[in-house]
Amino acid sequence: MSKPNAWVTLATNDGYAIGALVLAHSLRKVATAHKIHIIYTDGVTPNMLHQLQSTFDDSTLVDVLDSKDEANLALIQRPDLGVTFTKLHCWLLTQYAKCVFLDADTLVIRNADELFERPEITAAPDMGWPDYFNSGVFVFEPSEETYHKLVQFGLQYGSFDGGDQGLLNLFFSNWRELDARHRLPLIYNLCASVVYTYMAALKRHGDQVKIVHFLGAQKPWLKGGPTPLPAFWALWFAIYDEKVRGTVPSDIEGPTSDERRQAWEQGRPDYQGRDAFENIMKAIEKSLS
Ligand code: UDP
Ligand code: GLC
Ligand code: MN
């Protein structure tokens, strides 16, 4: 029997675990044929871990890897992201033939199983510096050897942003020169916080978007309000409301229903209840056409 493939995500605390739960439900909603695996650390509380284990197909406890690189993390204004070195553990999941890593702040809104046909390393350009790839969505092949090389490389050269993205882009430094199969269209990693700078392209391609990424310090599970594309936040909350709220130990401090209602102005679909996700998707499609 050949090995299966898997979507892989990471959570080192309960906040990101909520993101991971919504992500896993989004993958089920689009009927993926592949396994869904989470790597987590002991920063996730037991109750939350129970929810993760009943939602994901499998899970792996790993140690925190932290770059502790305060100087470079300050450059991206994200002192919290040193722990993203923990992501490297995903290369140890050798029970799978191929994997797609997804940040816990992503949401899969259309089936994207064709990603498993891509080779290592495949990713989309980073919106801040498109010569580098964004490490919130990437295709990789688990291998102990690659894992050890990555860790060695990290110890020797560090990371220019203090997080995994800086390290992975140094390690896979020829990504930009690789053939087209290695470069994903933005519909596989649409940064909800950035793309408003190019609404014309969004209007043209928005109805093909498959994976949304809530990149940046604002996250749907944190107080602070939606990014410039509130419709995508509304999709996240539709899944959160339907599948996750109530199952998590203490409710998260997200926007209130009123705040969400204000945020969601276009189309005014019935954004609550069972059909919320489908209604919002239809409204997005309508507003883009
Ligand atoms: N992450 C985590 N705990 C943290 C910070 C990050 O588990 O304290 C994981 C999580 O999967 C997250 C990913 O690392 O999605 C990358 O961090 P984030 O998405 O916040 O970075 P951004 O995409 O905003 O730059
Ligand atoms: C990025 C990526 C994220 C990564 C972070 C730190 O912005 O979206 O996945 O963890 O940089 O390198
Ligand atoms: Mn992210």
Tab-separated table of C-alpha atoms in Angstrom, residues 10-280:
chain	number	residue	atom	x	y	z
A	10	LEU	CA	0.587	23.764	13.603
A	11	ALA	CA	-0.676	25.189	16.900
A	12	THR	CA	1.468	26.071	19.915
A	13	ASN	CA	-1.346	27.644	21.938
A	14	ASP	CA	-5.151	27.741	22.241
A	15	GLY	CA	-5.605	30.785	20.011
A	16	TYR	CA	-3.916	29.185	17.018
A	17	ALA	CA	-5.663	25.914	17.930
A	18	ILE	CA	-8.984	27.664	17.285
A	19	GLY	CA	-7.677	28.751	13.906
A	20	ALA	CA	-6.612	25.161	13.266
A	21	LEU	CA	-10.071	23.830	14.153
A	22	VAL	CA	-11.788	26.210	11.740
A	23	LEU	CA	-9.214	25.275	9.081
A	24	ALA	CA	-9.854	21.547	9.567
A	25	HIS	CA	-13.619	22.022	9.279
A	26	SER	CA	-13.081	24.101	6.138
A	27	LEU	CA	-11.111	21.212	4.600
A	28	ARG	CA	-13.932	18.783	5.413
A	29	LYS	CA	-16.475	21.168	3.982
A	30	VAL	CA	-14.723	21.124	0.609
A	31	ALA	CA	-14.546	17.315	0.823
A	32	THR	CA	-10.804	16.810	0.642
A	33	ALA	CA	-9.712	13.248	-0.098
A	34	HIS	CA	-6.579	13.619	2.033
A	35	LYS	CA	-5.752	13.239	5.728
A	36	ILE	CA	-5.680	16.248	8.039
A	37	HIS	CA	-2.848	16.277	10.599
A	38	ILE	CA	-1.937	18.738	13.335
A	39	ILE	CA	1.384	19.199	15.071
A	40	TYR	CA	1.044	20.865	18.469
A	41	THR	CA	3.104	21.693	21.541
A	42	ASP	CA	2.368	21.521	25.253
A	43	GLY	CA	1.180	25.145	25.085
A	44	VAL	CA	-2.203	23.769	23.960
A	45	THR	CA	-4.460	23.106	26.983
A	46	PRO	CA	-5.895	19.585	27.519
A	47	ASN	CA	-9.494	20.564	26.670
A	48	MET	CA	-8.455	22.191	23.462
A	49	LEU	CA	-6.253	19.238	22.603
A	50	HIS	CA	-9.280	16.997	23.009
A	51	GLN	CA	-11.153	19.097	20.423
A	52	LEU	CA	-8.187	18.982	18.056
A	53	GLN	CA	-7.921	15.213	18.372
A	54	SER	CA	-11.583	14.658	17.662
A	55	THR	CA	-11.446	16.915	14.590
A	56	PHE	CA	-8.118	16.026	12.952
A	57	ASP	CA	-7.328	12.559	11.589
A	58	ASP	CA	-4.092	12.500	13.545
A	59	SER	CA	-1.881	14.659	15.738
A	60	THR	CA	1.745	14.799	16.888
A	61	LEU	CA	3.141	16.408	20.020
A	62	VAL	CA	6.415	18.194	19.273
A	63	ASP	CA	8.924	20.346	21.180
A	64	VAL	CA	8.929	24.079	20.646
A	65	LEU	CA	11.671	25.242	18.311
A	66	ASP	CA	12.260	28.948	18.801
A	67	SER	CA	14.648	31.138	16.825
A	68	LYS	CA	14.850	33.563	19.786
A	69	ASP	CA	15.963	36.041	17.163
A	70	GLU	CA	14.489	39.226	18.622
A	71	ALA	CA	16.380	41.554	16.311
A	72	ASN	CA	15.062	40.075	13.067
A	73	LEU	CA	11.564	39.481	14.482
A	74	ALA	CA	11.449	43.199	15.272
A	75	LEU	CA	11.916	43.893	11.558
A	76	ILE	CA	8.615	42.179	10.771
A	77	GLN	CA	7.026	43.603	13.943
A	78	ARG	CA	6.062	40.124	15.105
A	79	PRO	CA	8.038	39.305	18.277
A	80	ASP	CA	5.737	36.294	18.721
A	81	LEU	CA	6.891	34.434	15.591
A	82	GLY	CA	10.183	32.898	16.798
A	83	VAL	CA	8.222	29.766	17.652
A	84	THR	CA	7.296	29.287	14.000
A	85	PHE	CA	10.579	27.348	13.715
A	86	THR	CA	8.413	24.599	15.243
A	87	LYS	CA	6.904	24.238	11.757
A	88	LEU	CA	10.080	22.427	10.677
A	89	HIS	CA	8.820	19.336	12.529
A	90	CYS	CA	6.390	18.792	9.665
A	91	TRP	CA	9.238	17.234	7.651
A	92	LEU	CA	9.298	14.374	10.178
A	93	LEU	CA	5.804	13.171	9.229
A	94	THR	CA	7.262	10.426	7.068
A	95	GLN	CA	4.093	8.323	7.355
A	96	TYR	CA	2.859	10.494	4.447
A	97	ALA	CA	4.087	10.551	0.863
A	98	LYS	CA	3.400	14.217	0.318
A	99	CYS	CA	2.001	17.043	2.424
A	100	VAL	CA	0.695	20.542	2.103
A	101	PHE	CA	1.466	22.739	5.088
A	102	LEU	CA	-1.201	25.315	5.912
A	103	ASP	CA	-0.795	28.018	8.561
A	104	ALA	CA	-3.472	27.828	11.261
A	105	ASP	CA	-4.676	31.247	10.063
A	106	THR	CA	-5.705	29.945	6.643
A	107	LEU	CA	-9.118	28.833	5.408
A	108	VAL	CA	-9.778	26.502	2.461
A	109	ILE	CA	-12.884	27.747	0.667
A	110	ARG	CA	-12.760	25.508	-2.435
A	111	ASN	CA	-11.301	22.041	-2.919
A	112	ALA	CA	-7.558	22.359	-3.596
A	113	ASP	CA	-6.539	18.673	-3.639
A	114	GLU	CA	-4.661	19.204	-6.913
A	115	LEU	CA	-1.879	20.779	-4.804
A	116	PHE	CA	-0.671	17.262	-4.001
A	117	GLU	CA	0.400	16.876	-7.629
A	118	ARG	CA	3.047	19.570	-7.095
A	119	PRO	CA	6.677	18.842	-6.177
A	120	GLU	CA	8.665	20.070	-3.130
A	121	ILE	CA	8.989	22.988	-2.719
A	122	THR	CA	5.902	24.670	-4.090
A	123	ALA	CA	4.467	27.922	-2.730
A	124	ALA	CA	3.021	31.294	-3.686
A	125	PRO	CA	4.978	34.547	-3.713
A	126	ASP	CA	4.986	36.588	-0.523
A	127	MET	CA	2.908	39.737	-0.977
A	128	GLY	CA	5.435	41.891	0.841
A	129	TRP	CA	8.458	40.691	-1.173
A	130	PRO	CA	7.357	38.511	-4.095
A	131	ASP	CA	10.869	37.195	-4.847
A	132	TYR	CA	10.417	35.116	-1.691
A	133	PHE	CA	7.679	32.570	-1.127
A	134	ASN	CA	5.141	32.883	1.638
A	135	SER	CA	5.454	29.980	4.038
A	136	GLY	CA	1.800	29.962	5.104
A	137	VAL	CA	0.970	27.470	2.308
A	138	PHE	CA	3.585	25.122	0.830
A	139	VAL	CA	3.924	21.655	-0.637
A	140	PHE	CA	6.666	19.450	0.831
A	141	GLU	CA	7.872	15.863	0.967
A	142	PRO	CA	8.462	14.581	4.496
A	143	SER	CA	12.014	13.328	4.993
A	144	GLU	CA	14.129	12.924	8.110
A	145	GLU	CA	17.167	13.891	6.117
A	146	THR	CA	15.625	17.200	5.011
A	147	TYR	CA	14.482	17.882	8.575
A	148	HIS	CA	18.013	17.473	9.930
A	149	LYS	CA	19.461	19.579	7.119
A	150	LEU	CA	16.935	22.331	7.857
A	151	VAL	CA	17.718	22.352	11.575
A	152	GLN	CA	21.479	22.384	10.885
A	153	PHE	CA	21.001	25.154	8.371
A	154	GLY	CA	18.920	27.166	10.863
A	155	LEU	CA	21.597	26.815	13.540
A	156	GLN	CA	24.273	27.921	11.127
A	157	TYR	CA	22.594	30.729	9.195
A	158	GLY	CA	19.491	31.632	11.230
A	159	SER	CA	16.570	33.317	9.511
A	160	PHE	CA	16.391	36.792	8.065
A	161	ASP	CA	12.915	37.406	9.507
A	162	GLY	CA	13.417	35.424	12.705
A	163	GLY	CA	10.650	33.022	11.624
A	164	ASP	CA	10.318	29.948	9.426
A	165	GLN	CA	9.725	31.951	6.261
A	166	GLY	CA	13.153	33.577	6.401
A	167	LEU	CA	14.804	30.233	7.066
A	168	LEU	CA	12.906	28.292	4.405
A	169	ASN	CA	13.623	30.939	1.777
A	170	LEU	CA	17.347	30.785	2.579
A	171	PHE	CA	17.295	26.991	2.459
A	172	PHE	CA	15.245	26.730	-0.756
A	173	SER	CA	17.037	29.771	-2.119
A	174	ASN	CA	16.541	28.890	-5.786
A	175	TRP	CA	12.724	28.756	-5.503
A	176	ARG	CA	12.275	31.748	-7.804
A	177	GLU	CA	14.316	30.084	-10.544
A	178	LEU	CA	12.534	26.731	-10.338
A	179	ASP	CA	10.082	25.806	-13.088
A	180	ALA	CA	6.507	27.010	-13.022
A	181	ARG	CA	5.160	23.931	-11.205
A	182	HIS	CA	6.805	25.253	-8.030
A	183	ARG	CA	5.023	28.594	-8.091
A	184	LEU	CA	1.429	28.794	-6.952
A	185	PRO	CA	-1.099	31.324	-8.198
A	186	LEU	CA	-2.347	33.629	-5.450
A	187	ILE	CA	-5.705	31.896	-5.417
A	188	TYR	CA	-3.928	29.319	-3.222
A	189	ASN	CA	-2.701	31.863	-0.694
A	190	LEU	CA	-4.781	34.995	-0.883
A	191	CYS	CA	-3.671	37.316	1.882
A	192	ALA	CA	-6.852	38.858	3.183
A	193	SER	CA	-4.878	41.714	4.705
A	194	VAL	CA	-2.998	42.755	1.592
A	195	VAL	CA	-4.913	42.113	-1.560
A	196	TYR	CA	-7.116	45.210	-1.268
A	197	THR	CA	-4.182	47.047	-2.835
A	198	TYR	CA	-5.101	45.304	-6.050
A	199	MET	CA	-8.868	45.101	-6.136
A	200	ALA	CA	-8.911	44.928	-9.938
A	201	ALA	CA	-7.118	41.559	-9.899
A	202	LEU	CA	-9.332	40.365	-7.095
A	203	LYS	CA	-12.376	41.273	-9.150
A	204	ARG	CA	-10.975	39.275	-12.053
A	205	HIS	CA	-9.863	36.203	-10.109
A	206	GLY	CA	-11.825	36.358	-6.866
A	207	ASP	CA	-14.309	33.687	-7.847
A	208	GLN	CA	-11.428	31.195	-8.179
A	209	VAL	CA	-9.904	31.807	-4.737
A	210	LYS	CA	-9.260	28.528	-2.943
A	211	ILE	CA	-7.228	29.353	0.153
A	212	VAL	CA	-7.486	32.563	2.170
A	213	HIS	CA	-4.697	33.562	4.583
A	214	PHE	CA	-5.339	35.951	7.481
A	215	LEU	CA	-1.727	37.028	7.527
A	216	GLY	CA	-0.580	39.687	9.984
A	217	ALA	CA	-1.059	40.399	13.675
A	218	GLN	CA	-4.860	40.649	13.392
A	219	LYS	CA	-6.498	37.247	13.436
A	220	PRO	CA	-10.179	36.323	13.233
A	221	TRP	CA	-10.026	34.773	16.726
A	222	LEU	CA	-8.549	37.936	18.258
A	223	LYS	CA	-10.331	41.139	19.086
A	224	GLY	CA	-9.490	43.858	16.602
A	225	GLY	CA	-11.933	43.733	13.766
A	226	PRO	CA	-11.741	42.527	10.195
A	227	THR	CA	-9.078	43.258	7.631
A	228	PRO	CA	-9.933	45.189	4.474
A	229	LEU	CA	-11.701	42.135	3.058
A	230	PRO	CA	-14.451	41.550	5.625
A	231	ALA	CA	-16.262	39.045	3.411
A	232	PHE	CA	-13.467	36.527	3.960
A	233	TRP	CA	-13.612	37.112	7.691
A	234	ALA	CA	-17.330	36.448	7.509
A	235	LEU	CA	-16.566	33.058	5.919
A	236	TRP	CA	-14.209	32.211	8.768
A	237	PHE	CA	-16.882	33.141	11.294
A	238	ALA	CA	-19.545	31.154	9.469
A	239	ILE	CA	-17.497	28.000	10.059
A	240	TYR	CA	-16.530	29.052	13.573
A	241	ASP	CA	-20.182	29.653	14.491
A	242	GLU	CA	-21.416	26.425	12.933
A	243	LYS	CA	-18.701	24.004	14.036
A	244	VAL	CA	-16.425	25.404	16.708
A	245	ARG	CA	-18.191	27.901	18.975
A	246	GLY	CA	-19.542	25.995	21.929
A	247	THR	CA	-17.119	23.108	21.544
A	248	VAL	CA	-14.158	25.139	22.807
A	249	PRO	CA	-13.665	25.384	26.568
A	250	SER	CA	-13.954	29.128	27.025
A	251	ASP	CA	-15.386	31.205	24.248
A	252	ILE	CA	-12.926	33.321	22.337
A	253	GLU	CA	-13.138	37.071	22.351
A	254	GLY	CA	-14.055	37.606	18.728
A	255	PRO	CA	-16.100	40.401	17.234
A	256	THR	CA	-19.705	40.518	18.475
A	257	SER	CA	-22.517	39.680	16.052
A	258	ASP	CA	-23.216	43.410	15.704
A	259	GLU	CA	-19.635	44.178	14.808
A	260	ARG	CA	-19.718	41.403	12.275
A	261	ARG	CA	-22.985	42.643	10.824
A	262	GLN	CA	-21.454	46.097	10.350
A	263	ALA	CA	-18.354	44.576	8.793
A	264	TRP	CA	-20.387	42.636	6.307
A	265	GLU	CA	-21.983	45.304	4.153
A	266	GLN	CA	-21.968	43.960	0.636
A	267	GLY	CA	-24.855	41.800	-0.439
A	268	ARG	CA	-26.261	41.429	3.053
A	269	PRO	CA	-26.737	37.685	2.868
A	270	ASP	CA	-28.146	35.727	5.752
A	271	TYR	CA	-24.768	35.436	7.363
A	272	GLN	CA	-25.925	33.399	10.319
A	273	GLY	CA	-27.206	29.903	10.768
A	274	ARG	CA	-26.702	26.731	8.834
A	275	ASP	CA	-26.344	28.172	5.326
A	276	ALA	CA	-24.167	31.126	6.297
A	277	PHE	CA	-21.042	29.829	4.524
A	278	GLU	CA	-22.860	29.137	1.240
A	279	ASN	CA	-24.736	32.457	1.400
A	280	ILE	CA	-21.569	34.454	1.957
